[in-house]
XYZ file of C-alpha atoms in Angstrom:
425
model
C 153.271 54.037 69.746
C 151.820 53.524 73.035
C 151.355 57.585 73.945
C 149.633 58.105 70.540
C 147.653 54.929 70.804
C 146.491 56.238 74.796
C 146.055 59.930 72.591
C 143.919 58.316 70.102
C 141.649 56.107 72.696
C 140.936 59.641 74.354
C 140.294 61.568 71.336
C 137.631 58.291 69.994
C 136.115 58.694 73.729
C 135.733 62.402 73.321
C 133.684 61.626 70.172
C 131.425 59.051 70.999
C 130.406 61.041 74.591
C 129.774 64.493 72.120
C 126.282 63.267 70.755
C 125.549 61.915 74.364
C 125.926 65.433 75.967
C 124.233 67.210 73.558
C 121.435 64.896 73.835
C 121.290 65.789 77.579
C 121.322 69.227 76.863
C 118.889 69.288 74.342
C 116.535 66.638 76.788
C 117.406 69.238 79.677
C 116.760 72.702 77.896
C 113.410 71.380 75.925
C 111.321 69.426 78.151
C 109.211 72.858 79.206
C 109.591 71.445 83.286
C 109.948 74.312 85.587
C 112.394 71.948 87.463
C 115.627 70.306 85.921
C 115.208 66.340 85.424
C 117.428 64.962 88.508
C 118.557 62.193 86.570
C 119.594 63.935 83.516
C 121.224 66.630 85.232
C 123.036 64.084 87.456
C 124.547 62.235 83.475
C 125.681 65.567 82.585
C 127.440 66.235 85.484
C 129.109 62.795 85.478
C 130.299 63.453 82.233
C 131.707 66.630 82.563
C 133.575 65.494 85.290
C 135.466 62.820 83.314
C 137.139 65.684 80.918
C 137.706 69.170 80.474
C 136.915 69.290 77.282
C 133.507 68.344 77.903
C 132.794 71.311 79.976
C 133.563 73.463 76.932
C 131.344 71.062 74.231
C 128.841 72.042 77.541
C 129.595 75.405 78.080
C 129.338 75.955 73.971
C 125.974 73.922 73.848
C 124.489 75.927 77.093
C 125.377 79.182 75.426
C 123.609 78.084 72.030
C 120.454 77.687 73.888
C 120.485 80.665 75.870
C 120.716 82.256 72.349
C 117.324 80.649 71.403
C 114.075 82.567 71.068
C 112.277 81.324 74.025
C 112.324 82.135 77.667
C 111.462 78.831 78.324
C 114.845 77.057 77.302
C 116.584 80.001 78.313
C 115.305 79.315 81.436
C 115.912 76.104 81.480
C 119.572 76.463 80.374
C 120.351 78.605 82.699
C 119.584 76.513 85.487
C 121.604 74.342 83.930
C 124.477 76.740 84.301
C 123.780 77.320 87.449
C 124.318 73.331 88.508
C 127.600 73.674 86.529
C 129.114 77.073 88.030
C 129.372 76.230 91.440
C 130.895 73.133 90.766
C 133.425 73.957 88.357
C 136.339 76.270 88.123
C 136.874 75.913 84.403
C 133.174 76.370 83.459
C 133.455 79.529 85.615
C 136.453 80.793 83.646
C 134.763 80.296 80.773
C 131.165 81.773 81.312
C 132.857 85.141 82.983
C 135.285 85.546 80.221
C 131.580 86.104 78.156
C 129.946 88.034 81.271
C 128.580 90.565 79.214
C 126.651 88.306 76.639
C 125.459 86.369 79.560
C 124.100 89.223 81.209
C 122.521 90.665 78.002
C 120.643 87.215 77.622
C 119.177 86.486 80.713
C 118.958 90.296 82.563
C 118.356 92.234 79.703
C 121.088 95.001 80.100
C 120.756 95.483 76.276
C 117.137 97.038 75.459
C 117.357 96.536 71.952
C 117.304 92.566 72.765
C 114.496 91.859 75.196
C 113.688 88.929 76.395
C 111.802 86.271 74.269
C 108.463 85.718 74.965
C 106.426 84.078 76.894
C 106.594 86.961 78.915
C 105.618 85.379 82.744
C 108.760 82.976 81.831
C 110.858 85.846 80.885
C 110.110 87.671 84.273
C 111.138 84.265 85.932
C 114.324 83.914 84.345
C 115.329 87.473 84.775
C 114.681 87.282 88.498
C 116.484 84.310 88.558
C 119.653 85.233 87.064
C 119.432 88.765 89.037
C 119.595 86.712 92.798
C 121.960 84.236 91.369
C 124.566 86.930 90.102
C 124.216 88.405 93.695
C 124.598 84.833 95.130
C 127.629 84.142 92.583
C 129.359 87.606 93.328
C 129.061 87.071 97.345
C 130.667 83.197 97.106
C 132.890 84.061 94.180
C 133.402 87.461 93.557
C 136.539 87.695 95.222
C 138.570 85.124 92.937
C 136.947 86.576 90.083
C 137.535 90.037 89.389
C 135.393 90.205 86.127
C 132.230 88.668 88.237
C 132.716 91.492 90.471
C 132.874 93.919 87.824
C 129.494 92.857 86.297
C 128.073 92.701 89.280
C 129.057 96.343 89.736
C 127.822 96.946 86.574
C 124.404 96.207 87.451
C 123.972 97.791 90.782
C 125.503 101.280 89.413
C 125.519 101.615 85.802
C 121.701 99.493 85.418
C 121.050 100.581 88.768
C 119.464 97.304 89.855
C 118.115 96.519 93.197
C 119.154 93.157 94.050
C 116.693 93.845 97.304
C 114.254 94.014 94.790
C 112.539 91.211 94.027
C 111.321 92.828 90.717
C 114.898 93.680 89.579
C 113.308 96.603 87.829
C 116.077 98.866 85.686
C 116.431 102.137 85.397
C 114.975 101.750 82.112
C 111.886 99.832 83.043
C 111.442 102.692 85.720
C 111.695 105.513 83.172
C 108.845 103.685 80.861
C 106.713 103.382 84.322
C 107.240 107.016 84.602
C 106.462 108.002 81.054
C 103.484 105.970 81.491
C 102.384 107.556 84.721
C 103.038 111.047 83.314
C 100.776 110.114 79.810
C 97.854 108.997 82.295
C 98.197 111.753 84.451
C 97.863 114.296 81.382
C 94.998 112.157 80.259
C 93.468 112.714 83.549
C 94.165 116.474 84.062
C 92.537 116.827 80.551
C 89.517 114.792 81.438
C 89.420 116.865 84.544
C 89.164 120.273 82.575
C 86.366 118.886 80.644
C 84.397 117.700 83.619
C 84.951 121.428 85.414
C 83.622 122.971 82.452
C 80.622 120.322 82.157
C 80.344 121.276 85.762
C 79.896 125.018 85.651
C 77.365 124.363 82.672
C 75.248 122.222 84.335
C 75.165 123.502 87.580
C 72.552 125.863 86.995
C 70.437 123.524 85.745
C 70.507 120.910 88.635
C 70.384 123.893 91.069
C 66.862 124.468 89.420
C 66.495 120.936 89.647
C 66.574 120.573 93.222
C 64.869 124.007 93.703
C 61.614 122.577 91.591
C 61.411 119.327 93.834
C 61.632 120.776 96.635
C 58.991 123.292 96.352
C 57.208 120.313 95.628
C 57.680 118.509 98.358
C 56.529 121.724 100.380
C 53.547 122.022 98.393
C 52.748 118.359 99.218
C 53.623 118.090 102.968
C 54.376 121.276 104.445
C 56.711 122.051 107.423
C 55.327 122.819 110.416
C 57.833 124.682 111.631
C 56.393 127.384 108.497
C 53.148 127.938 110.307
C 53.431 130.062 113.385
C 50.479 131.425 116.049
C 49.648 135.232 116.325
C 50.441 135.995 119.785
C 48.841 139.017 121.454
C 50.567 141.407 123.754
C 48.587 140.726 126.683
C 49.445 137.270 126.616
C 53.159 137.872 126.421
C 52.449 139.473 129.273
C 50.665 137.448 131.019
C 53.255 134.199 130.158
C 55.816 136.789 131.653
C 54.379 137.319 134.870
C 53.372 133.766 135.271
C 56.663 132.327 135.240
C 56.507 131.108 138.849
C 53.301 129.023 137.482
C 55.645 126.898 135.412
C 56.433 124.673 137.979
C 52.597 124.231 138.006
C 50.726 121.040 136.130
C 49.315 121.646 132.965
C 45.702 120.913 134.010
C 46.261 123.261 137.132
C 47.495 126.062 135.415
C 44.136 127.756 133.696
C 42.134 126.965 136.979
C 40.904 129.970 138.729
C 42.308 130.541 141.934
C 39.966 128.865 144.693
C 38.076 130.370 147.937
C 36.331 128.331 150.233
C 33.831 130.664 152.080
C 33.710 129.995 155.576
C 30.991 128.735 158.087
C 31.628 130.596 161.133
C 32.559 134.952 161.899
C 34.957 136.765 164.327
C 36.988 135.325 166.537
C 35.783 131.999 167.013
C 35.795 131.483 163.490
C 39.462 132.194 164.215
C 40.205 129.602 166.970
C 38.091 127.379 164.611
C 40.687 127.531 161.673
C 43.551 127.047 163.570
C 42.279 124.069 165.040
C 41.848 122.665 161.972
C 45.373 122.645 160.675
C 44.996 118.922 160.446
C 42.232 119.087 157.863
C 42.666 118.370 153.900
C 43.816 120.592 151.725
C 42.028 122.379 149.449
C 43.798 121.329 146.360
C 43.415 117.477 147.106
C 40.011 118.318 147.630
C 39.341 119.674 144.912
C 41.413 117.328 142.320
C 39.417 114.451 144.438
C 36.038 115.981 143.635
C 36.709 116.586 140.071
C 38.474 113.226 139.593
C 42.033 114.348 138.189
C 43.461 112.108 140.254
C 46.499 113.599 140.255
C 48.526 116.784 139.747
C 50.722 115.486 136.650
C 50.506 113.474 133.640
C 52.376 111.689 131.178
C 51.553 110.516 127.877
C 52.906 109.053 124.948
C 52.089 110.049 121.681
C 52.863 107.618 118.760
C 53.331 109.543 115.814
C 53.005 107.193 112.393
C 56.733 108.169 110.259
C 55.324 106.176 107.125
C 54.087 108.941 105.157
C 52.181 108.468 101.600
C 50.904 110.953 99.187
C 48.091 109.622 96.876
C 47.283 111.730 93.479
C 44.392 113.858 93.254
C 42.676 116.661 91.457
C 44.701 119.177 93.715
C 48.355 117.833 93.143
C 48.519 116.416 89.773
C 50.689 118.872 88.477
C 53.170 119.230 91.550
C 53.072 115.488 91.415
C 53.883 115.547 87.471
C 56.801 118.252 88.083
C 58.261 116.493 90.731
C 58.328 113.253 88.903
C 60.006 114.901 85.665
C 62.337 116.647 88.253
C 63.437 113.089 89.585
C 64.115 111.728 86.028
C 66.286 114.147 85.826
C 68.272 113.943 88.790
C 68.727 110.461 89.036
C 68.793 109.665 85.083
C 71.272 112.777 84.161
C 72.512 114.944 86.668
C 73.335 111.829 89.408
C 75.422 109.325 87.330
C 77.377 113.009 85.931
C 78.236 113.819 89.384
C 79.576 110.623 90.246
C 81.622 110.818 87.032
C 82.934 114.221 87.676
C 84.224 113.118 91.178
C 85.878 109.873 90.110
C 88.030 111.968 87.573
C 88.816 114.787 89.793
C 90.053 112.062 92.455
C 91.753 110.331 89.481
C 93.330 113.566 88.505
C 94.151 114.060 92.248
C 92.562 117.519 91.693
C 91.581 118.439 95.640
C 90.075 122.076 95.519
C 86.780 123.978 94.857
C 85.649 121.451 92.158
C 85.991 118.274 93.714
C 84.166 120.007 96.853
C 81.595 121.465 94.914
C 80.689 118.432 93.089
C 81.070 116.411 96.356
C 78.143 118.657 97.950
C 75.819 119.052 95.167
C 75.712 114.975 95.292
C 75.092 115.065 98.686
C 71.788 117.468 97.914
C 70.658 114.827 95.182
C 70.774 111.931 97.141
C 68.827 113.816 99.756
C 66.552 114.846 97.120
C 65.957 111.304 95.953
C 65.398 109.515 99.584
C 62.870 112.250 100.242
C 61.411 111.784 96.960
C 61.673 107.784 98.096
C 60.503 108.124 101.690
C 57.132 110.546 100.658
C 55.858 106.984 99.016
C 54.376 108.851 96.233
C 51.395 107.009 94.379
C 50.909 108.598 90.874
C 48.232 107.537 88.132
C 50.480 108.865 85.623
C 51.517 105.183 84.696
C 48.360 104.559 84.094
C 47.190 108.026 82.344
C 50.015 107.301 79.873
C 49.048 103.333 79.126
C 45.180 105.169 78.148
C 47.029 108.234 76.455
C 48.662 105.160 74.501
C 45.704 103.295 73.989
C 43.761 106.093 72.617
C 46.589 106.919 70.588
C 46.618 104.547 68.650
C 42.864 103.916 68.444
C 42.896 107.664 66.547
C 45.721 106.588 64.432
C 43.630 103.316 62.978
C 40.850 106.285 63.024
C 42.822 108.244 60.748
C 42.406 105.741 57.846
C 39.270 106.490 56.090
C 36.769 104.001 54.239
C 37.083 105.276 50.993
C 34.127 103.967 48.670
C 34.832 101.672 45.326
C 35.307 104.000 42.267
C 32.257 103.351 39.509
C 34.049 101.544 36.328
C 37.202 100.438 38.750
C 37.657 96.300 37.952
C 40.017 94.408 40.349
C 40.416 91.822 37.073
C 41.935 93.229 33.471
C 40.043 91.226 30.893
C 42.201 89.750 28.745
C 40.695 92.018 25.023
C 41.491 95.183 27.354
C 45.166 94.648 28.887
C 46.685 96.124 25.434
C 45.104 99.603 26.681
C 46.666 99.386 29.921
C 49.980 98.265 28.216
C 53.123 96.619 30.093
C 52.415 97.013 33.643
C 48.543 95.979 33.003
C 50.211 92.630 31.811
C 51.730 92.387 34.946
């Protein structure tokens, strides 16, 4: 009587701790805390030390939520299991004898069950469980040959990279790749359309940038396109002169001076070498004519801030060089930027990309000329008058039209029969 009395008072304890534990877990797997409650988690484990048969109720109430449709209390759960596996052999036995379900709900070996939603959570708990199972199979794996085999299983049949903190599958890799591929067709495509946009439109920007910039020669002209008409004789004479180079420029178109002398025959001799200590000529002579010296140098500020005001004379370069910028910065500018964003997107590196690359280049320069010539046009205001008198003709166009003899604004009343319904309007 004693033994079954002992058997009962176990069996009543059993039943009275069931609805405690299963109030833990449900507390534990539900509260939506990234973090297990310590105090909670410290009951459970209380409890489950007391009996074996708790661990199963446990184990069987762990593996109930980890079937639920939210990554959340799957999450939670399984850091619930983690507490519980490194502490107990029996709730090891029992949670590798179901490896595979394990693995299928919180890795996601089985594609056709992903994991529940929200997805962020989902990520979490799938890293999770991929570093524990590594952590389990290095502290554990030995003792438990089924551990090791799942472990296995994932490195080489899932091929998962447990130095990976992304734990991405060969699965997840393959949709990266199909994705990848699908963009890079959509790319290639978009980059045959923009070569043929290209090659149509090239012709017409390369008239483009032909138009403005015979303007801008037509407005400031290069010096470097006017040149001086040289005569023969003064090639040669530049030739023979070299020597004079070394020459100021003030001295250099000087004729050549003679001082006549005072004195004849031989004293005048004796005279001139006794005066070797006398001035020379040249000092003299840049003295008297107050040079002051053989060489000069000056600075010449030349103003870079250039303007070009309308006139009579330049209207209509003005007016073609204006429609000419339009273009190029409204149309053929933003389509040459997009052409070289999808040939780099397409990774497409040859004639195209260059050829789109350099006829930016000549826009841009087009446009900061077009910028730096400070152009002042009236054409603003020529179209605000155009407007003005537009509009003036158009309330000219309506025509005072004199009153009809007989017409009456007001239908008597003995004459709206003749005009019949709409006159009794």
């Amino acid at each position: 009587m004693l033994p079954s009395n002992g058997k009962d008072a176990k069996f009543s304890g059993h039943v009275k701790m069931e609805p405690k534990l299963e109030e833990l877990v449900e507390s534990l797997t539900t509260s939506g805390e990234p973090q297990l409650i310590p105090e909670k988690i410290k009951q459970l484990k209380k409890i489950c030390r007391s009996s074996d048969e708790h661990i199963r109720h446990v184990y069987h109430l762990l593996m109930t939520q980890l079937n639920q449709e939210h990554a959340e209390i799957r999450l939670s759960a399984f850091q619930v299991v983690g507490e519980l596996f490194s502490r107990s052999h029996l709730f090891r036995t029992l949670l590798i004898s179901n490896f595979q379900e394990f693995l299928e709900l919180t890795v996601e070996t089985d594609l056709e069950q992903p994991l529940p939603p929200p997805k962020e959570v989902a990520q979490k708990l799938k890293i999770l469980a991929i570093k524990t199972v590594q952590e389990w199979h290095e502290k554990f794996g030995e003792a438990y040959k089924k551990l090791s085999l799942g472990y296995h299983f994932l490195k080489k049949n899932k091929k998962v990279d447990f130095q990976d903190v992304r734990s991405r599958t060969v699965t997840e890799r393959k949709r990266e790749e199909e994705k990848q591929k699908r963009l890079e067709n959509i790319y290639k495509e978009k980059a045959k359309r923009a070569q043929t946009e290209m090659e149509e439109m090239l012709e017409d920007i390369q008239s483009c940038l032909t138009e403005m910039e015979n303007c801008f020669s037509l407005l400031l002209p290069d010096p470097e396109q006017f040149s001086l008409v040289t005569d023969n004789k003064d090639d040669d004479v530049t030739k023979n002169s070299a020597p004079d180079d070394e020459q100021p420029c003030c001295s250099k178109d000087l004729p050549q001076l003679t001082v006549p002398s005072t004195s004849h025959g031989p004293e005048a001799e004796e005279n001139s070498s006794d005066d070797g200590d006398s001035e020379p000529v040249e000092e003299s002579f840049i003295r008297e004519h107050g040079l002051g010296s053989h060489s000069y140098a000056l600075d010449i500020e030349i103003s870079t801030d250039m303007k070009v005001n309308e006139n009579e004379d330049n209207t209509d370069v003005l007016n073609s060089l204006t429609d000419g910028m339009k273009m190029a910065k409204n149309k053929y500018w933003p389509a040459v930027q997009s052409w070289i964003q999808i040939f780099t997107k397409a990774g497409v590196s040859g004639d195209g990309l260059k050829c789109a690359i350099d006829v930016k280049k000549k826009l841009e320069a087009a446009m900061k000329k077009h910028k730096e010539m400070n152009v002042e046009c009236k054409t603003q205001d020529r179209e605000m008058v155009s407007n003005a008198v537009d509009s003036d003709d158009e309330d000219n166009d309506f025509e005072e039209v004199p009153e009809k003899e007989g017409y009456e604004p007001h239908i008597p009343d003995h004459l709206r029969a003749e005009y019949g319904e709409f006159g009794q309007l």
